[in-house]
């Protein structure tokens, strides 16, 4: 059955910008063919002041078995979204079983309670609901979207998936085969090659952040159905979970429905929490690592290093820094590499803030012939952002973040996603109410301080997946850093 990963909630899409650009190109073409003359350029609209954002009240409860509840009344439509967040994910896989958390999550809806996979699909269709499972680094999740009228039945189905999965051997074999096929396909995808090598080189293969959530061919082949069952028995416990319910119901109704569905879930003794911060790699002097993809038309860039944890006190200055550098369509990286140089369709950056310090990454897919030139521009921008942001750029970036924040609370699903994102990091629910004020307090000095602290041009891991034969000589000629050849796992490759 199709699944929805937890990380999908947080993904930043640029589809709207791409569609908008396509529309503008179409209009330009029409004009060139004799349509009405193009109007004169006008001054771009000025961003207005952000309106006050009033979030719904969030109420916390705990069932006798330890299951935490977060209930949010949002009664505009007869709809409820629920997310069950288990506070363990791929971090608990272990190096030899990388991919176990995601495979476990994928197995949950392949048969549960008295229904097989087809029976679950039929019941989901009959109730007109959506149900998805997934896993990230620090959490696993089951998500439900239901009308209020069918909520009781939908929650019982959700409970079956969480508490009573049947783990059929046939479906396990199918999912494992699909996983191996996906891993094989990734070997021919530049972005996947670059991302895997980058993670391994920054954190090391023994660190969970140094591995893909899907694992490798070797680890996927080693995972057994007993491994999946044991992961589920160990971590899917009410005293390791939070149920978020958002929509058309009162606190009392939500608590009663949750009790009927999950009240019999037995709490358990959890294994020791994974400890891994000491396993990460020490930062190295800036080095260029080429992952060879012969005859590739594009080079996939991943540049960065170790960033920060979600609990960092520098969260708001880093949000402003990253948005200015590569977190929006008008950011410096995208403006330089796409708009000015036409090397790429897009370039960006991110701080993946996790339970421990995740990666800082600047990335792009660049036409192969401009690989060396693109690297020079990347380095210029990474050095330049360490200088103080001009007042106008700082104000624009802060306003962009503040005005866009409200979009994350438009629907019950949006609100459930925002609340769920706090749970793996034990952040208070009040965090959601402080975003705009926190961004508003950020100064140019704050941004420069975090830029100089977290972006060090002398200690960058530069991974470029592309056609080695055509890009290596030019990359060496830049004299930016030594060049090494690695495979997709970041392991050394003997030069021919």
Tab-separated table of C-alpha atoms in Angstrom:
chain	number	residue	atom	x	y	z
A	1	UNK	CA	0.000	0.000	0.000
A	2	UNK	CA	1.239	3.549	-0.606
A	3	UNK	CA	2.791	5.253	2.385
A	4	UNK	CA	3.423	8.805	3.445
A	5	UNK	CA	6.737	9.547	5.085
A	6	UNK	CA	6.987	11.865	8.055
A	7	UNK	CA	9.584	13.928	6.223
A	8	UNK	CA	7.054	14.694	3.498
A	9	UNK	CA	5.305	16.997	5.984
A	10	UNK	CA	8.355	19.233	6.180
A	11	UNK	CA	9.420	19.295	2.533
A	12	UNK	CA	9.722	22.735	0.925
A	13	UNK	CA	8.379	22.692	-2.615
A	14	UNK	CA	9.280	25.138	-5.327
A	15	UNK	CA	6.715	23.870	-7.826
A	16	UNK	CA	4.740	27.100	-7.685
A	17	UNK	CA	7.790	29.105	-8.677
A	18	UNK	CA	8.550	26.733	-11.540
A	19	UNK	CA	4.977	26.835	-12.790
A	20	UNK	CA	5.007	30.612	-12.526
A	21	UNK	CA	8.190	30.808	-14.539
A	22	UNK	CA	6.728	28.530	-17.210
A	23	UNK	CA	3.694	30.786	-17.464
A	24	UNK	CA	5.872	33.861	-17.864
A	25	UNK	CA	7.890	32.139	-20.583
A	26	UNK	CA	4.691	31.217	-22.408
A	27	UNK	CA	3.478	34.809	-22.267
A	28	UNK	CA	6.832	36.046	-23.529
A	29	UNK	CA	6.698	33.614	-26.453
A	30	UNK	CA	3.173	34.684	-27.343
A	31	UNK	CA	4.273	38.295	-27.345
A	32	UNK	CA	7.174	37.507	-29.642
A	33	UNK	CA	4.755	35.921	-32.104
A	34	UNK	CA	2.721	39.072	-32.571
A	35	UNK	CA	0.391	39.164	-29.584
A	36	UNK	CA	-0.207	42.322	-27.586
A	37	UNK	CA	3.040	44.146	-26.671
A	38	UNK	CA	4.502	43.288	-23.304
A	39	UNK	CA	3.594	45.883	-20.661
A	40	UNK	CA	6.305	48.057	-19.225
A	41	UNK	CA	8.029	46.807	-16.095
A	42	UNK	CA	6.482	47.908	-12.853
A	43	UNK	CA	7.832	48.204	-9.361
A	44	UNK	CA	7.434	44.921	-7.445
A	45	UNK	CA	4.807	45.056	-4.707
A	46	UNK	CA	6.062	45.890	-1.243
A	47	UNK	CA	5.632	43.193	1.380
A	48	UNK	CA	3.111	44.272	3.969
A	49	UNK	CA	3.375	43.902	7.717
A	50	UNK	CA	2.572	40.407	9.024
A	51	UNK	CA	-0.860	40.139	10.566
A	52	UNK	CA	-1.252	38.825	14.081
A	53	UNK	CA	-1.505	35.040	14.041
A	54	UNK	CA	-3.850	33.519	16.595
A	55	UNK	CA	-3.338	29.774	16.874
A	56	UNK	CA	-5.963	27.392	18.235
A	57	UNK	CA	-5.604	26.332	21.853
A	58	UNK	CA	-3.623	23.121	22.268
A	59	UNK	CA	-4.600	20.879	25.185
A	60	UNK	CA	-2.393	18.091	26.532
A	61	UNK	CA	-3.624	14.935	28.236
A	62	UNK	CA	-2.042	11.580	29.152
A	63	UNK	CA	-3.837	8.231	29.172
A	64	UNK	CA	-3.175	5.743	32.013
A	65	UNK	CA	-0.947	3.663	29.725
A	66	UNK	CA	1.372	6.620	29.134
A	67	UNK	CA	0.095	7.677	25.708
A	68	UNK	CA	0.281	11.454	25.468
A	69	UNK	CA	-2.494	13.347	23.699
A	70	UNK	CA	-2.383	16.756	22.068
A	71	UNK	CA	-5.878	17.977	21.183
A	72	UNK	CA	-6.548	21.020	19.014
A	73	UNK	CA	-10.096	22.203	18.325
A	74	UNK	CA	-10.450	23.522	14.771
A	75	UNK	CA	-14.136	23.342	13.955
A	76	UNK	CA	-14.506	25.170	10.654
A	77	UNK	CA	-15.139	21.899	8.766
A	78	UNK	CA	-16.333	18.437	9.906
A	79	UNK	CA	-12.837	17.001	9.475
A	80	UNK	CA	-10.253	15.534	11.839
A	81	UNK	CA	-6.581	14.840	11.267
A	82	UNK	CA	-4.668	12.601	13.641
A	83	UNK	CA	-0.987	11.705	13.784
A	84	UNK	CA	0.455	9.033	16.038
A	85	UNK	CA	4.116	9.886	16.589
A	86	UNK	CA	6.427	7.197	17.943
A	87	UNK	CA	9.552	8.895	19.251
A	88	UNK	CA	11.986	6.456	17.595
A	89	UNK	CA	13.056	6.138	13.982
A	90	UNK	CA	16.074	5.298	11.867
A	91	UNK	CA	18.459	6.393	14.610
A	92	UNK	CA	17.747	3.021	16.274
A	93	UNK	CA	18.479	0.894	13.186
A	94	UNK	CA	22.117	0.152	13.861
A	95	UNK	CA	24.678	0.204	11.060
A	96	UNK	CA	24.140	-3.451	10.127
A	97	UNK	CA	20.358	-3.049	9.805
A	98	UNK	CA	20.089	0.408	8.218
A	99	UNK	CA	16.623	0.772	6.715
A	100	UNK	CA	14.862	-1.214	9.452
A	101	UNK	CA	12.720	1.646	10.823
A	102	UNK	CA	11.352	2.600	7.412
A	103	UNK	CA	10.704	-1.020	6.453
A	104	UNK	CA	8.890	-1.570	9.766
A	105	UNK	CA	6.708	1.488	9.172
A	106	UNK	CA	5.953	0.337	5.638
A	107	UNK	CA	4.836	-3.075	6.911
A	108	UNK	CA	2.264	-1.716	9.372
A	109	UNK	CA	-0.515	-1.242	6.814
A	110	UNK	CA	0.183	-4.441	4.865
A	111	UNK	CA	-2.185	-6.315	7.153
A	112	UNK	CA	-3.614	-5.446	10.568
A	113	UNK	CA	-6.275	-6.788	12.903
A	114	UNK	CA	-8.555	-9.116	10.949
A	115	UNK	CA	-7.755	-7.552	7.565
A	116	UNK	CA	-5.069	-8.266	5.006
A	117	UNK	CA	-3.589	-5.498	2.851
A	118	UNK	CA	-6.491	-5.622	0.395
A	119	UNK	CA	-9.023	-5.605	3.221
A	120	UNK	CA	-7.386	-2.535	4.747
A	121	UNK	CA	-7.443	-0.762	1.395
A	122	UNK	CA	-11.108	-1.585	0.925
A	123	UNK	CA	-12.019	-0.322	4.399
A	124	UNK	CA	-10.052	2.878	3.842
A	125	UNK	CA	-11.956	3.422	0.614
A	126	UNK	CA	-15.296	2.610	2.221
A	127	UNK	CA	-14.706	5.112	5.035
A	128	UNK	CA	-13.355	7.705	2.557
A	129	UNK	CA	-10.308	8.345	4.720
A	130	UNK	CA	-6.577	8.449	4.100
A	131	UNK	CA	-4.096	6.507	6.210
A	132	UNK	CA	-0.317	6.600	5.851
A	133	UNK	CA	2.772	5.353	7.645
A	134	UNK	CA	6.399	6.427	7.589
A	135	UNK	CA	9.632	6.908	9.490
A	136	UNK	CA	12.241	9.655	9.796
A	137	UNK	CA	15.494	9.750	11.761
A	138	UNK	CA	13.957	10.407	15.185
A	139	UNK	CA	10.370	9.267	14.779
A	140	UNK	CA	7.941	6.893	13.130
A	141	UNK	CA	4.372	7.912	12.409
A	142	UNK	CA	0.886	6.881	11.379
A	143	UNK	CA	-1.280	9.626	9.898
A	144	UNK	CA	-5.053	9.725	9.504
A	145	UNK	CA	-7.388	12.114	7.669
A	146	UNK	CA	-11.089	11.505	8.323
A	147	UNK	CA	-14.490	13.108	8.351
A	148	UNK	CA	-15.977	13.619	11.799
A	149	UNK	CA	-18.813	11.210	11.007
A	150	UNK	CA	-16.465	8.268	10.416
A	151	UNK	CA	-13.850	9.191	13.014
A	152	UNK	CA	-14.610	6.417	15.516
A	153	UNK	CA	-14.289	3.721	12.862
A	154	UNK	CA	-11.252	5.410	11.332
A	155	UNK	CA	-9.479	5.598	14.687
A	156	UNK	CA	-10.153	1.914	15.307
A	157	UNK	CA	-8.539	1.161	11.952
A	158	UNK	CA	-5.583	3.375	12.854
A	159	UNK	CA	-5.258	1.496	16.150
A	160	UNK	CA	-5.260	-1.832	14.308
A	161	UNK	CA	-2.349	-0.640	12.192
A	162	UNK	CA	-0.387	0.595	15.213
A	163	UNK	CA	-1.231	-2.106	17.765
A	164	UNK	CA	-2.149	-5.186	15.745
A	165	UNK	CA	-0.108	-5.431	12.526
A	166	UNK	CA	0.060	-9.001	11.207
A	167	UNK	CA	3.360	-8.676	9.306
A	168	UNK	CA	2.530	-11.163	6.520
A	169	UNK	CA	5.558	-12.924	5.060
A	170	UNK	CA	4.372	-12.436	1.473
A	171	UNK	CA	4.072	-8.653	1.818
A	172	UNK	CA	7.445	-8.455	3.577
A	173	UNK	CA	9.097	-10.244	0.655
A	174	UNK	CA	7.416	-7.850	-1.783
A	175	UNK	CA	8.418	-4.707	0.114
A	176	UNK	CA	11.962	-5.945	0.543
A	177	UNK	CA	12.189	-6.636	-3.184
A	178	UNK	CA	10.850	-3.145	-3.929
A	179	UNK	CA	13.415	-1.649	-1.538
A	180	UNK	CA	16.252	-3.451	-3.311
A	181	UNK	CA	14.952	-2.232	-6.673
A	182	UNK	CA	14.832	1.347	-5.386
A	183	UNK	CA	18.385	1.095	-4.078
A	184	UNK	CA	19.535	-0.242	-7.436
A	185	UNK	CA	17.822	2.625	-9.266
A	186	UNK	CA	19.510	5.154	-6.966
A	187	UNK	CA	22.895	4.042	-8.263
A	188	UNK	CA	22.040	5.765	-11.551
A	189	UNK	CA	20.784	9.011	-9.992
A	190	UNK	CA	23.296	11.761	-9.414
A	191	UNK	CA	21.372	13.475	-6.599
A	192	UNK	CA	21.055	10.190	-4.682
A	193	UNK	CA	24.745	9.381	-5.159
A	194	UNK	CA	25.794	12.830	-3.945
A	195	UNK	CA	23.449	12.817	-0.945
A	196	UNK	CA	24.562	9.385	0.250
A	197	UNK	CA	28.251	10.166	-0.081
A	198	UNK	CA	27.834	13.570	1.574
A	199	UNK	CA	26.086	12.123	4.634
A	200	UNK	CA	28.718	9.427	5.044
A	201	UNK	CA	31.631	11.821	4.632
A	202	UNK	CA	30.225	14.364	7.088
A	203	UNK	CA	29.077	11.975	9.815
A	204	UNK	CA	30.693	8.608	9.102
A	205	UNK	CA	28.895	5.342	8.379
A	206	UNK	CA	28.652	4.430	12.078
A	207	UNK	CA	26.531	7.507	12.811
A	208	UNK	CA	22.792	7.288	11.976
A	209	UNK	CA	22.949	10.608	10.119
A	210	UNK	CA	25.710	9.154	7.959
A	211	UNK	CA	23.364	6.548	6.515
A	212	UNK	CA	20.299	6.662	4.300
A	213	UNK	CA	16.973	5.846	5.923
A	214	UNK	CA	16.543	3.188	3.230
A	215	UNK	CA	19.890	1.582	4.037
A	216	UNK	CA	22.071	-0.095	1.441
A	217	UNK	CA	21.755	-3.221	-0.670
A	218	UNK	CA	23.741	-5.143	1.944
A	219	UNK	CA	21.723	-3.961	4.940
A	220	UNK	CA	18.388	-4.366	3.147
A	221	UNK	CA	19.243	-7.949	2.275
A	222	UNK	CA	20.163	-8.662	5.904
A	223	UNK	CA	16.863	-7.442	7.411
A	224	UNK	CA	14.524	-10.281	8.367
A	225	UNK	CA	10.852	-10.290	9.248
A	226	UNK	CA	11.859	-11.094	12.832
A	227	UNK	CA	13.936	-7.886	12.852
A	228	UNK	CA	10.845	-5.926	11.816
A	229	UNK	CA	8.683	-7.547	14.483
A	230	UNK	CA	11.298	-6.906	17.164
A	231	UNK	CA	11.665	-3.234	16.197
A	232	UNK	CA	7.896	-2.840	16.425
A	233	UNK	CA	7.656	-4.661	19.776
A	234	UNK	CA	10.513	-2.633	21.244
A	235	UNK	CA	9.589	0.891	20.217
A	236	UNK	CA	5.886	1.042	19.308
A	237	UNK	CA	4.677	1.522	22.883
A	238	UNK	CA	2.211	4.055	24.332
A	239	UNK	CA	4.838	5.378	26.742
A	240	UNK	CA	6.978	6.200	23.686
A	241	UNK	CA	4.232	7.860	21.642
A	242	UNK	CA	2.051	10.938	21.287
A	243	UNK	CA	-1.308	11.119	19.519
A	244	UNK	CA	-2.116	14.479	17.934
A	245	UNK	CA	-5.792	15.109	17.108
A	246	UNK	CA	-6.868	18.258	15.275
A	247	UNK	CA	-10.321	19.163	14.024
A	248	UNK	CA	-14.036	19.170	14.674
A	249	UNK	CA	-14.221	17.724	18.187
A	250	UNK	CA	-14.094	18.829	21.794
A	251	UNK	CA	-11.345	17.894	24.215
A	252	UNK	CA	-13.661	15.464	25.987
A	253	UNK	CA	-14.709	13.835	22.714
A	254	UNK	CA	-11.114	13.483	21.564
A	255	UNK	CA	-10.022	11.958	24.858
A	256	UNK	CA	-12.898	9.468	24.783
A	257	UNK	CA	-12.217	8.434	21.176
A	258	UNK	CA	-8.496	8.052	21.871
A	259	UNK	CA	-9.223	5.951	24.953
A	260	UNK	CA	-11.530	3.620	23.029
A	261	UNK	CA	-8.963	3.145	20.278
A	262	UNK	CA	-5.692	3.130	22.214
A	263	UNK	CA	-6.566	2.636	25.883
A	264	UNK	CA	-5.757	-1.107	25.797
A	265	UNK	CA	-2.309	-0.547	24.276
A	266	UNK	CA	0.165	-2.038	26.730
A	267	UNK	CA	3.061	0.078	27.883
A	268	UNK	CA	6.492	-1.528	27.832
A	269	UNK	CA	10.064	-1.178	28.996
A	270	UNK	CA	11.917	0.677	26.272
A	271	UNK	CA	15.437	-0.240	25.151
A	272	UNK	CA	18.144	2.297	25.991
A	273	UNK	CA	17.897	5.381	23.803
A	274	UNK	CA	20.464	5.446	20.993
A	275	UNK	CA	23.622	7.385	21.871
A	276	UNK	CA	25.577	8.473	18.844
A	277	UNK	CA	26.839	12.050	19.027
A	278	UNK	CA	30.385	10.836	19.775
A	279	UNK	CA	30.395	8.630	16.661
A	280	UNK	CA	30.402	11.469	14.155
A	281	UNK	CA	33.411	12.434	12.078
A	282	UNK	CA	35.692	15.289	13.087
A	283	UNK	CA	35.532	18.230	10.656
A	284	UNK	CA	38.274	18.104	8.017
A	285	UNK	CA	39.887	20.851	5.919
A	286	UNK	CA	37.838	21.700	2.842
A	287	UNK	CA	38.061	18.837	0.364
A	288	UNK	CA	36.379	18.107	-2.974
A	289	UNK	CA	35.061	14.557	-3.302
A	290	UNK	CA	34.029	13.360	-6.762
A	291	UNK	CA	31.567	10.484	-7.082
A	292	UNK	CA	31.982	9.279	-10.640
A	293	UNK	CA	28.844	9.040	-12.780
A	294	UNK	CA	30.236	8.492	-16.285
A	295	UNK	CA	28.729	10.594	-19.076
A	296	UNK	CA	26.443	12.453	-16.673
A	297	UNK	CA	24.940	15.579	-18.233
A	298	UNK	CA	24.715	17.265	-14.825
A	299	UNK	CA	26.840	17.480	-11.706
A	300	UNK	CA	25.066	17.075	-8.363
A	301	UNK	CA	26.479	19.368	-5.659
A	302	UNK	CA	26.276	18.795	-1.899
A	303	UNK	CA	28.414	21.242	0.077
A	304	UNK	CA	28.459	21.736	3.840
A	305	UNK	CA	29.179	20.058	7.129
A	306	UNK	CA	27.786	19.500	10.606
A	307	UNK	CA	25.123	22.046	11.543
A	308	UNK	CA	22.969	22.275	14.665
A	309	UNK	CA	20.355	20.417	16.696
A	310	UNK	CA	16.715	21.548	16.699
A	311	UNK	CA	17.143	22.627	20.316
A	312	UNK	CA	19.742	25.249	19.376
A	313	UNK	CA	19.233	28.713	20.882
A	314	UNK	CA	20.348	30.035	17.493
A	315	UNK	CA	17.235	28.709	15.750
A	316	UNK	CA	15.776	32.067	14.680
A	317	UNK	CA	19.016	33.680	13.448
A	318	UNK	CA	19.757	30.479	11.512
A	319	UNK	CA	16.327	30.580	9.890
A	320	UNK	CA	17.041	34.098	8.666
A	321	UNK	CA	20.569	33.199	7.580
A	322	UNK	CA	19.491	30.154	5.608
A	323	UNK	CA	16.547	31.917	3.966
A	324	UNK	CA	18.847	34.676	2.740
A	325	UNK	CA	21.493	32.220	1.573
A	326	UNK	CA	19.430	29.486	-0.061
A	327	UNK	CA	16.032	29.023	1.547
A	328	UNK	CA	13.847	30.895	-0.933
A	329	UNK	CA	13.536	31.458	-4.670
A	330	UNK	CA	15.089	34.926	-4.317
A	331	UNK	CA	17.969	33.699	-2.153
A	332	UNK	CA	21.582	34.477	-2.957
A	333	UNK	CA	22.461	30.994	-4.182
A	334	UNK	CA	19.468	30.707	-6.486
A	335	UNK	CA	19.836	34.262	-7.733
A	336	UNK	CA	23.489	33.754	-8.612
A	337	UNK	CA	23.514	30.211	-9.967
A	338	UNK	CA	20.147	30.317	-11.738
A	339	UNK	CA	19.194	33.900	-12.520
A	340	UNK	CA	22.602	35.458	-13.169
A	341	UNK	CA	24.690	32.544	-14.416
A	342	UNK	CA	22.053	30.134	-15.820
A	343	UNK	CA	24.027	27.144	-14.538
A	344	UNK	CA	21.001	25.406	-13.031
A	345	UNK	CA	17.235	25.390	-12.601
A	346	UNK	CA	17.635	25.910	-8.873
A	347	UNK	CA	20.068	26.099	-5.965
A	348	UNK	CA	19.422	26.190	-2.258
A	349	UNK	CA	20.584	25.420	1.247
A	350	UNK	CA	19.234	23.969	4.464
A	351	UNK	CA	20.011	23.276	8.097
A	352	UNK	CA	18.541	19.846	8.889
A	353	UNK	CA	17.960	20.380	12.605
A	354	UNK	CA	17.533	17.023	14.315
A	355	UNK	CA	17.748	15.597	17.838
A	356	UNK	CA	21.499	15.984	17.536
A	357	UNK	CA	23.316	18.339	15.184
A	358	UNK	CA	22.246	17.506	11.638
A	359	UNK	CA	23.868	18.605	8.382
A	360	UNK	CA	24.132	22.035	6.843
A	361	UNK	CA	23.905	21.560	3.076
A	362	UNK	CA	24.096	23.811	0.033
A	363	UNK	CA	22.989	21.973	-3.089
A	364	UNK	CA	22.212	22.183	-6.778
A	365	UNK	CA	22.148	20.201	-10.025
A	366	UNK	CA	24.448	21.996	-12.461
A	367	UNK	CA	25.114	21.478	-16.162
A	368	UNK	CA	28.318	19.453	-16.333
A	369	UNK	CA	30.309	21.943	-18.425
A	370	UNK	CA	29.887	24.595	-15.719
A	371	UNK	CA	30.844	22.427	-12.735
A	372	UNK	CA	34.034	24.330	-11.911
A	373	UNK	CA	32.409	27.729	-12.452
A	374	UNK	CA	29.471	26.753	-10.244
A	375	UNK	CA	31.799	25.677	-7.453
A	376	UNK	CA	33.540	29.046	-7.575
A	377	UNK	CA	30.167	30.792	-7.234
A	378	UNK	CA	29.120	28.498	-4.376
A	379	UNK	CA	32.303	29.349	-2.495
A	380	UNK	CA	31.862	33.073	-3.150
A	381	UNK	CA	28.353	32.995	-1.692
A	382	UNK	CA	29.331	30.855	1.309
A	383	UNK	CA	32.108	33.313	2.092
A	384	UNK	CA	30.018	36.389	1.366
A	385	UNK	CA	27.134	35.445	3.647
A	386	UNK	CA	29.524	35.683	6.600
A	387	UNK	CA	29.480	39.455	6.146
A	388	UNK	CA	26.682	41.510	7.670
A	389	UNK	CA	23.408	41.354	5.724
A	390	UNK	CA	22.404	44.734	4.293
A	391	UNK	CA	19.465	46.262	6.154
A	392	UNK	CA	17.085	45.914	3.200
A	393	UNK	CA	17.935	42.231	2.675
A	394	UNK	CA	17.560	41.500	6.376
A	395	UNK	CA	14.158	43.196	6.516
A	396	UNK	CA	12.938	41.433	3.358
A	397	UNK	CA	14.060	38.029	4.607
A	398	UNK	CA	12.427	38.434	8.000
A	399	UNK	CA	9.181	39.638	6.425
A	400	UNK	CA	9.208	36.688	3.998
A	401	UNK	CA	9.467	34.234	6.894
A	402	UNK	CA	6.816	35.962	8.981
A	403	UNK	CA	4.286	36.308	6.169
A	404	UNK	CA	4.770	32.702	5.094
A	405	UNK	CA	4.426	31.229	8.568
A	406	UNK	CA	0.631	31.458	8.669
A	407	UNK	CA	0.387	29.208	5.595
A	408	UNK	CA	1.470	26.312	7.785
A	409	UNK	CA	-1.766	26.504	9.793
A	410	UNK	CA	-4.447	26.734	7.116
A	411	UNK	CA	-5.941	23.254	7.500
A	412	UNK	CA	-6.328	20.570	10.137
A	413	UNK	CA	-3.634	18.579	8.356
A	414	UNK	CA	-1.273	21.559	8.437
A	415	UNK	CA	-1.805	22.086	12.158
A	416	UNK	CA	-1.331	18.393	12.921
A	417	UNK	CA	1.909	18.476	10.945
A	418	UNK	CA	3.203	21.527	12.812
A	419	UNK	CA	2.420	20.022	16.211
A	420	UNK	CA	3.835	16.613	15.274
A	421	UNK	CA	7.112	18.185	14.204
A	422	UNK	CA	7.768	19.340	17.793
A	423	UNK	CA	7.315	15.959	19.448
A	424	UNK	CA	10.562	14.139	18.598
A	425	UNK	CA	12.533	17.042	20.073
A	426	UNK	CA	10.477	17.476	23.271
A	427	UNK	CA	9.810	21.098	22.378
A	428	UNK	CA	6.953	22.849	24.200
A	429	UNK	CA	3.775	23.469	22.233
A	430	UNK	CA	4.164	27.184	22.926
A	431	UNK	CA	7.046	27.101	20.440
A	432	UNK	CA	4.483	27.510	17.659
A	433	UNK	CA	3.289	30.812	19.116
A	434	UNK	CA	6.713	32.435	19.273
A	435	UNK	CA	7.953	32.100	15.689
A	436	UNK	CA	7.101	35.540	14.319
A	437	UNK	CA	8.299	37.303	17.444
A	438	UNK	CA	11.501	35.276	17.412
A	439	UNK	CA	12.180	36.159	13.789
A	440	UNK	CA	11.353	39.780	14.512
A	441	UNK	CA	14.072	40.001	17.179
A	442	UNK	CA	16.855	38.815	14.852
A	443	UNK	CA	19.454	41.481	14.074
A	444	UNK	CA	22.137	41.707	11.413
A	445	UNK	CA	24.695	41.045	14.144
A	446	UNK	CA	22.848	37.840	15.095
A	447	UNK	CA	22.917	36.595	11.508
A	448	UNK	CA	26.592	37.401	11.073
A	449	UNK	CA	27.427	35.663	14.357
A	450	UNK	CA	25.754	32.378	13.365
A	451	UNK	CA	27.102	32.581	9.818
A	452	UNK	CA	30.683	32.826	11.042
A	453	UNK	CA	30.077	30.096	13.608
A	454	UNK	CA	28.330	27.496	11.448
A	455	UNK	CA	29.617	28.155	7.913
A	456	UNK	CA	33.385	27.783	7.745
A	457	UNK	CA	34.733	27.925	4.165
A	458	UNK	CA	37.977	26.312	5.361
A	459	UNK	CA	36.185	23.182	6.636
A	460	UNK	CA	33.629	22.249	4.015
A	461	UNK	CA	32.821	18.824	2.639
A	462	UNK	CA	32.241	19.293	-1.092
A	463	UNK	CA	30.658	16.308	-2.838
A	464	UNK	CA	30.082	16.423	-6.581
A	465	UNK	CA	28.516	13.458	-8.359
A	466	UNK	CA	29.210	13.734	-12.064
A	467	UNK	CA	31.324	12.681	-15.004
A	468	UNK	CA	34.777	12.485	-13.462
A	469	UNK	CA	36.593	12.448	-16.789
A	470	UNK	CA	35.209	15.830	-17.815
A	471	UNK	CA	34.990	17.641	-14.458
A	472	UNK	CA	38.070	16.553	-12.498
A	473	UNK	CA	40.729	18.550	-14.404
A	474	UNK	CA	38.764	21.799	-14.182
A	475	UNK	CA	37.966	21.276	-10.497
A	476	UNK	CA	41.649	20.787	-9.750
A	477	UNK	CA	42.458	23.933	-11.713
A	478	UNK	CA	40.263	26.038	-9.412
A	479	UNK	CA	42.759	25.379	-6.583
A	480	UNK	CA	39.862	25.578	-4.148
A	481	UNK	CA	40.737	22.320	-2.383
A	482	UNK	CA	42.330	18.901	-2.883
A	483	UNK	CA	40.305	16.470	-5.003
A	484	UNK	CA	39.580	12.884	-3.966
A	485	UNK	CA	37.530	10.136	-5.625
A	486	UNK	CA	34.911	8.306	-3.550
A	487	UNK	CA	32.085	5.852	-4.138
A	488	UNK	CA	28.434	6.451	-3.240
A	489	UNK	CA	29.097	5.371	0.362
A	490	UNK	CA	31.911	7.904	0.684
A	491	UNK	CA	34.581	5.202	0.592
A	492	UNK	CA	37.895	5.779	-1.201
A	493	UNK	CA	38.207	4.618	-4.794
A	494	UNK	CA	41.605	3.556	-6.078
A	495	UNK	CA	42.624	5.797	-8.959
A	496	UNK	CA	43.211	3.909	-12.231
